[in-house]
Each structure stands twice: as C-alpha cells, then as structure tokens.
Amino acid sequence: MLGPPGSGKGTQAKLIKAKFNIPHISTGILLREDISAGTELGILANKFMEIGELVPDEVILKMVETILDDEENKSSFIFDGFPRTIPQSEGFDKILSNRNLTLDHVVNIEVLEDEVVNRLSSRWSCPNCDSVYNTISKQPDVAGICDVCGSELNQRDDDKPKTVRNRLSVYFKQTEPLIDFYKNKGLLRTVSGDGGHNSVFDRILGEFSKLDN
Ligand code: AP5
C-alpha cells in the first residue's frame, strides 16, 4: 500500500485483509509496538518518527525479514507503508526472491495535501488494537472509546501539524519516486482516495478485477 501519510493505506489494508484473509503487515504499527515496549529498536525508531523522518532503510529491511521468517508458512501478505524508499524496494525484491515470493500489486492511493492534513488532525487511534477512527468520517459508537476492545482512544504524536508537514515533505522526496519505479514494472494500481472508505475499497477491487479479465 503506497500513498502519502493519511491517504487511507491502513484503512484499506484492513478491508483487503478482511475480504481476502491475507495478513496485514504495517511497518508503522510494528515500530509503534516497539516504541511502546521500550525495545532498543523502538528507542532508535522514535528519534526519527517523532520528527516525521523515516527510520533508516537497513533497520526496516531487517524488521521485514524477521517478520517473514516468523510467518514462513504463509505465502501472501499486504505490506502497508513499506517499501518507502528506492533502496527499500530494491532490498524488498531480494528478500522476496530469496523466499520464492513475488510482488503482485502496488496499490497507490491518491489524496490531495489539504485532505491529508484534515484527516490526520481528526484521526484517533486505539493504542491497544490499532483500530483507527476519525471524528469526521468514522466516529466510534462511544466518543473516545474503541468499538473493538473498549480502550481509550488517543491521537498519534506524529499527527501534530508541524510533524505532518514534515512527513508530507519526506513523502514527496523519498517515497513518491516509487510511483514511477513500480509503474515501470507494470505493478502500479492507482486509485483516488476521495469519497468514503467503501468507495475507495470498491475502486481497489475494480483494479484487481481488471487484471483477472
Ligand atoms: P505509518 O504508521 O506508516 O504512517 P503513514 O504512512 O504516515 O500513514 P498513516 O498511518 O498516517 O496513514 P494511512 O495512509 O495509513 O491512513 P489511515 O488509514 O490511518 O508510519 C509512521 C512513521 O513510521 C513514519 O513517519 C516513519 O517515521 C516510520 N516508518 C513506517 N514505515 C517506515 C518505512 N517503511 N521506512 C521508514 N520509516 C518508516 O487514515 C487516516 C485517517 O483518515 C483516519 O482517521 C481514517 O479513518 C481517515 N480516512 C481513511 N480513509 C478515508 C476516506 N476515504 N475518507 C475520509 N477519511 C478517511
């Protein structure tokens, strides 16, 4: 899943997971788990994440390799927020080919910058089960409480306006080049991220079904 911060990568990855029963691997969620657990990786990652910079490529590639080793009996995955740089995509190719896996689709969600800022300033997340809400587009049944596990919702530290602006500029500089990289490989499936969650999901399914015909 590719797209700027707040484009809906996580939201759509969860819908794809539910429909096709494919594990969802979000490097952002994994890093936040390490930060909460106070691991060495979490302490290192936090220095980059709190200012909206990317965690170094070698750290991310090692983390992805470890996850795939832990899931060696599975052959399909949805990667959300990874790869995020050209060196990560090149490293990912090697990781996949060492395991006889292939990358089939790169879903690229397009959303305008102002919409991203609106979505992130109104996002609330569950620190316990990673469910994501929005005070405008996806409110929980009880304000401030997770529908799934009943925990108190919070706002991510990196959703502060100044950090969001830096995450966006990092996206344009380091991640956006992946659009051409994957277009040239014939893997890019670009959809508009406008409209509700289900409209975007229908567009993604439409892209997949084009390839079946
Ligand atoms: P990460 O957690 O991956 O953050 P991100 O890419 O910035 O993406 P977000 O989680 O903010 O947004 P999203 O696109 O998933 O949108 P969501 O579905 O939540 O990474 C965080 C940090 O970790 C990075 O900055 C970096 O430091 C580090 N990191 C992670 N991976 C890395 C890597 N590979 N390499 C290096 N560093 C890495 O939706 C957002 C909001 O909008 C929600 O409230 C949602 O309800 C709402 N919404 C969703 N869809 C719609 C819609 N269609 N209409 C209206 N509202 C919507």
mmCIF file of C-alpha atoms and ligand atoms in Angstrom:
data_model
loop_
_atom_site.group_PDB
_atom_site.id
_atom_site.type_symbol
_atom_site.label_atom_id
_atom_site.label_comp_id
_atom_site.label_asym_id
_atom_site.label_seq_id
_atom_site.Cartn_x
_atom_site.Cartn_y
_atom_site.Cartn_z
ATOM 1 C CA MET A 1 0.000 0.000 0.000
ATOM 2 C CA LEU A 2 1.547 3.227 -1.205
ATOM 3 C CA GLY A 3 0.378 6.806 -0.697
ATOM 4 C CA PRO A 4 1.005 9.905 1.392
ATOM 5 C CA PRO A 5 0.506 9.905 5.164
ATOM 6 C CA GLY A 6 -3.210 9.803 5.926
ATOM 7 C CA SER A 7 -4.232 8.665 2.428
ATOM 8 C CA GLY A 8 -6.008 5.639 3.916
ATOM 9 C CA LYS A 9 -3.388 2.905 3.427
ATOM 10 C CA GLY A 10 -4.082 1.316 6.806
ATOM 11 C CA THR A 11 -7.856 1.637 6.454
ATOM 12 C CA GLN A 12 -7.827 -0.045 3.031
ATOM 13 C CA ALA A 13 -5.269 -2.694 4.051
ATOM 14 C CA LYS A 14 -7.654 -3.787 6.815
ATOM 15 C CA LEU A 15 -10.547 -4.056 4.327
ATOM 16 C CA ILE A 16 -8.400 -6.105 1.920
ATOM 17 C CA LYS A 17 -7.284 -8.301 4.813
ATOM 18 C CA ALA A 18 -10.894 -8.941 5.853
ATOM 19 C CA LYS A 19 -12.032 -9.774 2.321
ATOM 20 C CA PHE A 20 -9.137 -11.975 1.206
ATOM 21 C CA ASN A 21 -7.880 -13.229 4.591
ATOM 22 C CA ILE A 22 -4.311 -12.062 3.964
ATOM 23 C CA PRO A 23 -2.083 -10.944 6.873
ATOM 24 C CA HIS A 24 -1.581 -7.164 7.108
ATOM 25 C CA ILE A 25 1.955 -6.025 7.908
ATOM 26 C CA SER A 26 2.261 -2.327 8.733
ATOM 27 C CA THR A 27 5.814 -1.185 9.425
ATOM 28 C CA GLY A 28 4.382 1.882 11.226
ATOM 29 C CA ILE A 29 2.326 -0.299 13.610
ATOM 30 C CA LEU A 30 5.303 -2.620 14.241
ATOM 31 C CA LEU A 31 7.539 0.347 15.043
ATOM 32 C CA ARG A 32 4.930 1.855 17.401
ATOM 33 C CA GLU A 33 4.695 -1.529 19.185
ATOM 34 C CA ASP A 34 8.460 -1.470 19.697
ATOM 35 C CA ILE A 35 8.273 2.110 20.998
ATOM 36 C CA SER A 36 5.551 1.121 23.500
ATOM 37 C CA ALA A 37 7.569 -1.908 24.601
ATOM 38 C CA GLY A 38 10.691 0.279 25.037
ATOM 39 C CA THR A 39 12.896 -2.052 22.950
ATOM 40 C CA GLU A 40 16.256 -0.959 21.538
ATOM 41 C CA LEU A 41 14.636 -0.769 18.080
ATOM 42 C CA GLY A 42 11.763 1.306 19.483
ATOM 43 C CA ILE A 43 14.117 3.783 21.172
ATOM 44 C CA LEU A 44 16.060 4.196 17.919
ATOM 45 C CA ALA A 45 12.928 4.441 15.724
ATOM 46 C CA ASN A 46 11.280 7.014 17.992
ATOM 47 C CA LYS A 47 14.091 9.509 17.347
ATOM 48 C CA PHE A 48 13.086 9.550 13.658
ATOM 49 C CA MET A 49 9.324 9.089 13.979
ATOM 50 C CA GLU A 50 8.734 11.904 16.462
ATOM 51 C CA ILE A 51 10.098 14.407 13.916
ATOM 52 C CA GLY A 52 8.409 12.771 10.922
ATOM 53 C CA GLU A 53 11.591 11.371 9.343
ATOM 54 C CA LEU A 54 11.978 7.848 8.002
ATOM 55 C CA VAL A 55 13.623 5.142 10.082
ATOM 56 C CA PRO A 56 16.887 4.008 8.353
ATOM 57 C CA ASP A 57 16.429 1.557 5.481
ATOM 58 C CA GLU A 58 18.640 -1.174 6.961
ATOM 59 C CA VAL A 59 16.599 -1.205 10.197
ATOM 60 C CA ILE A 60 13.328 -1.518 8.272
ATOM 61 C CA LEU A 61 14.619 -4.230 5.924
ATOM 62 C CA LYS A 62 15.873 -6.299 8.879
ATOM 63 C CA MET A 63 12.483 -5.923 10.573
ATOM 64 C CA VAL A 64 10.644 -7.093 7.442
ATOM 65 C CA GLU A 65 12.959 -10.100 7.047
ATOM 66 C CA THR A 66 12.321 -11.090 10.656
ATOM 67 C CA ILE A 67 8.555 -10.869 10.164
ATOM 68 C CA LEU A 68 8.664 -13.014 7.031
ATOM 69 C CA ASP A 69 10.825 -15.590 8.850
ATOM 70 C CA ASP A 70 8.220 -15.701 11.637
ATOM 71 C CA GLU A 71 5.444 -16.192 9.056
ATOM 72 C CA GLU A 72 7.290 -18.726 6.914
ATOM 73 C CA ASN A 73 4.198 -20.916 6.485
ATOM 74 C CA LYS A 74 2.272 -18.082 4.791
ATOM 75 C CA SER A 75 2.703 -17.017 1.168
ATOM 76 C CA SER A 76 0.537 -13.872 0.836
ATOM 77 C CA PHE A 77 0.888 -10.559 2.652
ATOM 78 C CA ILE A 78 -0.307 -6.958 2.468
ATOM 79 C CA PHE A 79 2.537 -4.548 3.204
ATOM 80 C CA ASP A 80 1.318 -1.170 4.415
ATOM 81 C CA GLY A 81 3.808 1.730 4.419
ATOM 82 C CA PHE A 82 6.640 -0.437 3.114
ATOM 83 C CA PRO A 83 8.681 -0.080 0.960
ATOM 84 C CA ARG A 84 9.057 3.661 1.300
ATOM 85 C CA THR A 85 12.342 4.413 -0.474
ATOM 86 C CA ILE A 86 14.048 3.100 -3.619
ATOM 87 C CA PRO A 87 16.715 1.250 -1.524
ATOM 88 C CA GLN A 88 13.887 -0.391 0.492
ATOM 89 C CA SER A 89 12.203 -1.571 -2.735
ATOM 90 C CA GLU A 90 15.482 -2.996 -4.022
ATOM 91 C CA GLY A 91 16.086 -4.730 -0.690
ATOM 92 C CA PHE A 92 12.485 -5.981 -0.717
ATOM 93 C CA ASP A 93 12.994 -7.559 -4.163
ATOM 94 C CA LYS A 94 15.948 -9.531 -2.769
ATOM 95 C CA ILE A 95 14.026 -10.565 0.366
ATOM 96 C CA LEU A 96 11.134 -11.817 -1.781
ATOM 97 C CA SER A 97 13.254 -13.659 -4.318
ATOM 98 C CA ASN A 98 15.178 -15.430 -1.512
ATOM 99 C CA ARG A 99 11.811 -16.803 -0.390
ATOM 100 C CA ASN A 100 10.412 -17.529 -3.893
ATOM 101 C CA LEU A 101 7.740 -14.850 -3.376
ATOM 102 C CA THR A 102 6.672 -12.191 -5.884
ATOM 103 C CA LEU A 103 5.175 -8.727 -5.612
ATOM 104 C CA ASP A 104 1.843 -8.763 -7.480
ATOM 105 C CA HIS A 105 0.253 -5.331 -6.901
ATOM 106 C CA VAL A 106 1.276 -1.916 -5.631
ATOM 107 C CA VAL A 107 -1.908 -0.073 -4.636
ATOM 108 C CA ASN A 108 -1.247 3.663 -4.779
ATOM 109 C CA ILE A 109 -3.867 5.864 -3.071
ATOM 110 C CA GLU A 110 -4.014 9.465 -4.326
ATOM 111 C CA VAL A 111 -5.225 12.179 -1.935
ATOM 112 C CA LEU A 112 -4.636 15.940 -2.039
ATOM 113 C CA GLU A 113 -2.399 17.535 0.585
ATOM 114 C CA ASP A 114 -5.155 19.574 2.299
ATOM 115 C CA GLU A 115 -7.299 16.461 2.704
ATOM 116 C CA VAL A 116 -4.340 14.624 4.290
ATOM 117 C CA VAL A 117 -3.887 17.382 6.861
ATOM 118 C CA ASN A 118 -7.646 17.339 7.629
ATOM 119 C CA ARG A 119 -7.738 13.569 8.008
ATOM 120 C CA LEU A 120 -4.702 13.366 10.274
ATOM 121 C CA SER A 121 -5.828 16.178 12.561
ATOM 122 C CA SER A 122 -9.148 14.344 13.064
ATOM 123 C CA ARG A 123 -7.712 10.808 13.393
ATOM 124 C CA TRP A 124 -7.986 8.949 16.706
ATOM 125 C CA SER A 125 -6.403 5.511 17.144
ATOM 126 C CA CYS A 126 -6.651 2.677 19.621
ATOM 127 C CA PRO A 127 -3.281 2.127 21.339
ATOM 128 C CA ASN A 128 -4.352 -1.427 22.211
ATOM 129 C CA CYS A 129 -5.712 -2.971 18.976
ATOM 130 C CA ASP A 130 -4.680 -0.379 16.327
ATOM 131 C CA SER A 131 -8.255 0.329 15.204
ATOM 132 C CA VAL A 132 -8.425 3.727 13.532
ATOM 133 C CA TYR A 133 -11.262 6.280 13.780
ATOM 134 C CA ASN A 134 -11.936 9.754 12.543
ATOM 135 C CA THR A 135 -14.019 12.432 14.228
ATOM 136 C CA ILE A 136 -15.379 13.433 10.784
ATOM 137 C CA SER A 137 -15.581 10.286 8.662
ATOM 138 C CA LYS A 138 -15.554 7.315 11.069
ATOM 139 C CA GLN A 139 -16.715 8.031 14.591
ATOM 140 C CA PRO A 140 -16.652 5.346 17.285
ATOM 141 C CA ASP A 141 -20.024 4.364 18.801
ATOM 142 C CA VAL A 142 -18.997 5.971 22.125
ATOM 143 C CA ALA A 143 -16.833 9.112 21.790
ATOM 144 C CA GLY A 144 -13.207 8.436 22.729
ATOM 145 C CA ILE A 145 -13.670 4.667 23.186
ATOM 146 C CA CYS A 146 -12.608 1.879 20.810
ATOM 147 C CA ASP A 147 -15.576 -0.087 19.392
ATOM 148 C CA VAL A 148 -13.454 -3.237 19.113
ATOM 149 C CA CYS A 149 -11.713 -3.530 22.500
ATOM 150 C CA GLY A 150 -13.141 -0.745 24.692
ATOM 151 C CA SER A 151 -9.782 1.005 25.238
ATOM 152 C CA GLU A 152 -9.468 4.777 25.409
ATOM 153 C CA LEU A 153 -8.545 6.291 22.018
ATOM 154 C CA ASN A 154 -5.632 8.682 21.577
ATOM 155 C CA GLN A 155 -4.060 10.902 18.915
ATOM 156 C CA ARG A 156 -0.696 9.882 17.444
ATOM 157 C CA ASP A 157 2.239 12.102 18.465
ATOM 158 C CA ASP A 158 3.293 12.418 14.821
ATOM 159 C CA ASP A 159 -0.149 13.773 13.807
ATOM 160 C CA LYS A 160 0.725 17.224 15.182
ATOM 161 C CA PRO A 161 0.503 19.769 12.297
ATOM 162 C CA LYS A 162 4.262 20.557 12.215
ATOM 163 C CA THR A 163 5.210 16.861 12.118
ATOM 164 C CA VAL A 164 2.530 16.130 9.497
ATOM 165 C CA ARG A 165 4.044 18.820 7.263
ATOM 166 C CA ASN A 166 7.479 17.195 7.574
ATOM 167 C CA ARG A 167 6.030 13.696 6.950
ATOM 168 C CA LEU A 168 4.496 15.054 3.740
ATOM 169 C CA SER A 169 7.736 16.627 2.536
ATOM 170 C CA VAL A 170 9.599 13.381 3.352
ATOM 171 C CA TYR A 171 6.917 11.508 1.381
ATOM 172 C CA PHE A 172 7.370 13.737 -1.703
ATOM 173 C CA LYS A 173 11.154 13.485 -1.576
ATOM 174 C CA GLN A 174 11.763 9.871 -0.611
ATOM 175 C CA THR A 175 8.605 7.850 -1.290
ATOM 176 C CA GLU A 176 6.880 9.426 -4.292
ATOM 177 C CA PRO A 177 9.691 8.258 -6.650
ATOM 178 C CA LEU A 178 8.381 4.727 -6.031
ATOM 179 C CA ILE A 179 5.326 5.577 -8.156
ATOM 180 C CA ASP A 180 7.407 5.652 -11.352
ATOM 181 C CA PHE A 181 9.589 2.796 -10.102
ATOM 182 C CA TYR A 182 6.554 0.484 -9.828
ATOM 183 C CA LYS A 183 4.775 1.939 -12.886
ATOM 184 C CA ASN A 184 7.804 0.900 -14.939
ATOM 185 C CA LYS A 185 7.497 -2.613 -13.533
ATOM 186 C CA GLY A 186 3.781 -2.760 -14.502
ATOM 187 C CA LEU A 187 2.707 -3.257 -10.866
ATOM 188 C CA LEU A 188 1.095 0.090 -10.027
ATOM 189 C CA ARG A 189 -2.694 0.178 -9.392
ATOM 190 C CA THR A 190 -3.542 3.836 -8.712
ATOM 191 C CA VAL A 191 -6.908 4.773 -7.191
ATOM 192 C CA SER A 192 -8.387 8.034 -5.998
ATOM 193 C CA GLY A 193 -8.641 8.165 -2.188
ATOM 194 C CA ASP A 194 -11.606 10.586 -2.338
ATOM 195 C CA GLY A 195 -15.008 9.614 -1.015
ATOM 196 C CA GLY A 196 -15.826 7.232 1.796
ATOM 197 C CA HIS A 197 -13.826 4.160 2.861
ATOM 198 C CA ASN A 198 -16.089 1.811 0.886
ATOM 199 C CA SER A 199 -15.903 3.834 -2.350
ATOM 200 C CA VAL A 200 -12.116 3.685 -2.225
ATOM 201 C CA PHE A 201 -12.254 -0.038 -1.483
ATOM 202 C CA ASP A 202 -14.561 -0.614 -4.483
ATOM 203 C CA ARG A 203 -12.032 1.194 -6.698
ATOM 204 C CA ILE A 204 -9.237 -1.065 -5.425
ATOM 205 C CA LEU A 205 -11.334 -4.176 -6.084
ATOM 206 C CA GLY A 206 -12.070 -2.757 -9.550
ATOM 207 C CA GLU A 207 -8.324 -2.520 -10.232
ATOM 208 C CA PHE A 208 -7.806 -6.132 -9.133
ATOM 209 C CA SER A 209 -10.711 -7.387 -11.263
ATOM 210 C CA LYS A 210 -9.365 -5.611 -14.379
ATOM 211 C CA LEU A 211 -6.332 -7.871 -14.070
ATOM 212 C CA ASP A 212 -8.466 -11.027 -13.768
ATOM 213 C CA ASN A 213 -10.196 -10.303 -17.109
HETATM 214 P P1 AP5 B 1 2.922 4.951 9.290
HETATM 215 O O1 AP5 B 1 2.264 4.489 10.509
HETATM 216 O O2 AP5 B 1 3.070 4.013 8.142
HETATM 217 O O3 AP5 B 1 2.249 6.310 8.855
HETATM 218 P P2 AP5 B 1 1.930 6.950 7.421
HETATM 219 O O4 AP5 B 1 2.474 6.282 6.220
HETATM 220 O O5 AP5 B 1 2.324 8.359 7.601
HETATM 221 O O6 AP5 B 1 0.456 6.676 7.245
HETATM 222 P P3 AP5 B 1 -0.660 6.883 8.274
HETATM 223 O O7 AP5 B 1 -0.750 5.708 9.210
HETATM 224 O O8 AP5 B 1 -0.537 8.236 8.920
HETATM 225 O O9 AP5 B 1 -1.929 6.990 7.335
HETATM 226 P P4 AP5 B 1 -2.668 5.924 6.421
HETATM 227 O O10 AP5 B 1 -2.344 6.204 4.991
HETATM 228 O O11 AP5 B 1 -2.464 4.529 6.908
HETATM 229 O O12 AP5 B 1 -4.144 6.410 6.664
HETATM 230 P P5 AP5 B 1 -5.286 5.839 7.668
HETATM 231 O O13 AP5 B 1 -5.907 4.642 7.058
HETATM 232 O O14 AP5 B 1 -4.781 5.750 9.069
HETATM 233 O O15 AP5 B 1 4.401 5.455 9.623
HETATM 234 C C1 AP5 B 1 4.646 6.316 10.725
HETATM 235 C C2 AP5 B 1 6.133 6.609 10.800
HETATM 236 O O16 AP5 B 1 6.869 5.369 10.994
HETATM 237 C C3 AP5 B 1 6.765 7.235 9.538
HETATM 238 O O17 AP5 B 1 6.626 8.633 9.529
HETATM 239 C C4 AP5 B 1 8.210 6.781 9.678
HETATM 240 O O18 AP5 B 1 8.912 7.566 10.611
HETATM 241 C C5 AP5 B 1 8.096 5.365 10.267
HETATM 242 N N1 AP5 B 1 8.024 4.324 9.222
HETATM 243 C C6 AP5 B 1 6.970 3.482 8.966
HETATM 244 N N2 AP5 B 1 7.258 2.666 7.931
HETATM 245 C C7 AP5 B 1 8.520 3.011 7.526
HETATM 246 C C8 AP5 B 1 9.356 2.559 6.482
HETATM 247 N N3 AP5 B 1 8.962 1.594 5.613
HETATM 248 N N4 AP5 B 1 10.571 3.130 6.336
HETATM 249 C C9 AP5 B 1 10.997 4.097 7.176
HETATM 250 N N5 AP5 B 1 10.243 4.587 8.183
HETATM 251 C C10 AP5 B 1 9.015 4.048 8.358
HETATM 252 O O19 AP5 B 1 -6.332 7.048 7.542
HETATM 253 C C11 AP5 B 1 -6.011 8.327 8.102
HETATM 254 C C12 AP5 B 1 -7.283 8.948 8.670
HETATM 255 O O20 AP5 B 1 -8.190 9.230 7.588
HETATM 256 C C13 AP5 B 1 -8.054 8.017 9.629
HETATM 257 O O21 AP5 B 1 -8.667 8.790 10.628
HETATM 258 C C14 AP5 B 1 -9.136 7.375 8.726
HETATM 259 O O22 AP5 B 1 -10.307 6.999 9.458
HETATM 260 C C15 AP5 B 1 -9.417 8.509 7.740
HETATM 261 N N6 AP5 B 1 -9.784 8.024 6.407
HETATM 262 C C16 AP5 B 1 -9.261 6.938 5.766
HETATM 263 N N7 AP5 B 1 -9.847 6.795 4.559
HETATM 264 C C17 AP5 B 1 -10.728 7.832 4.432
HETATM 265 C C18 AP5 B 1 -11.628 8.241 3.402
HETATM 266 N N8 AP5 B 1 -11.731 7.560 2.253
HETATM 267 N N9 AP5 B 1 -12.374 9.346 3.611
HETATM 268 C C19 AP5 B 1 -12.273 10.066 4.763
HETATM 269 N N10 AP5 B 1 -11.456 9.713 5.780
HETATM 270 C C20 AP5 B 1 -10.681 8.618 5.614
#
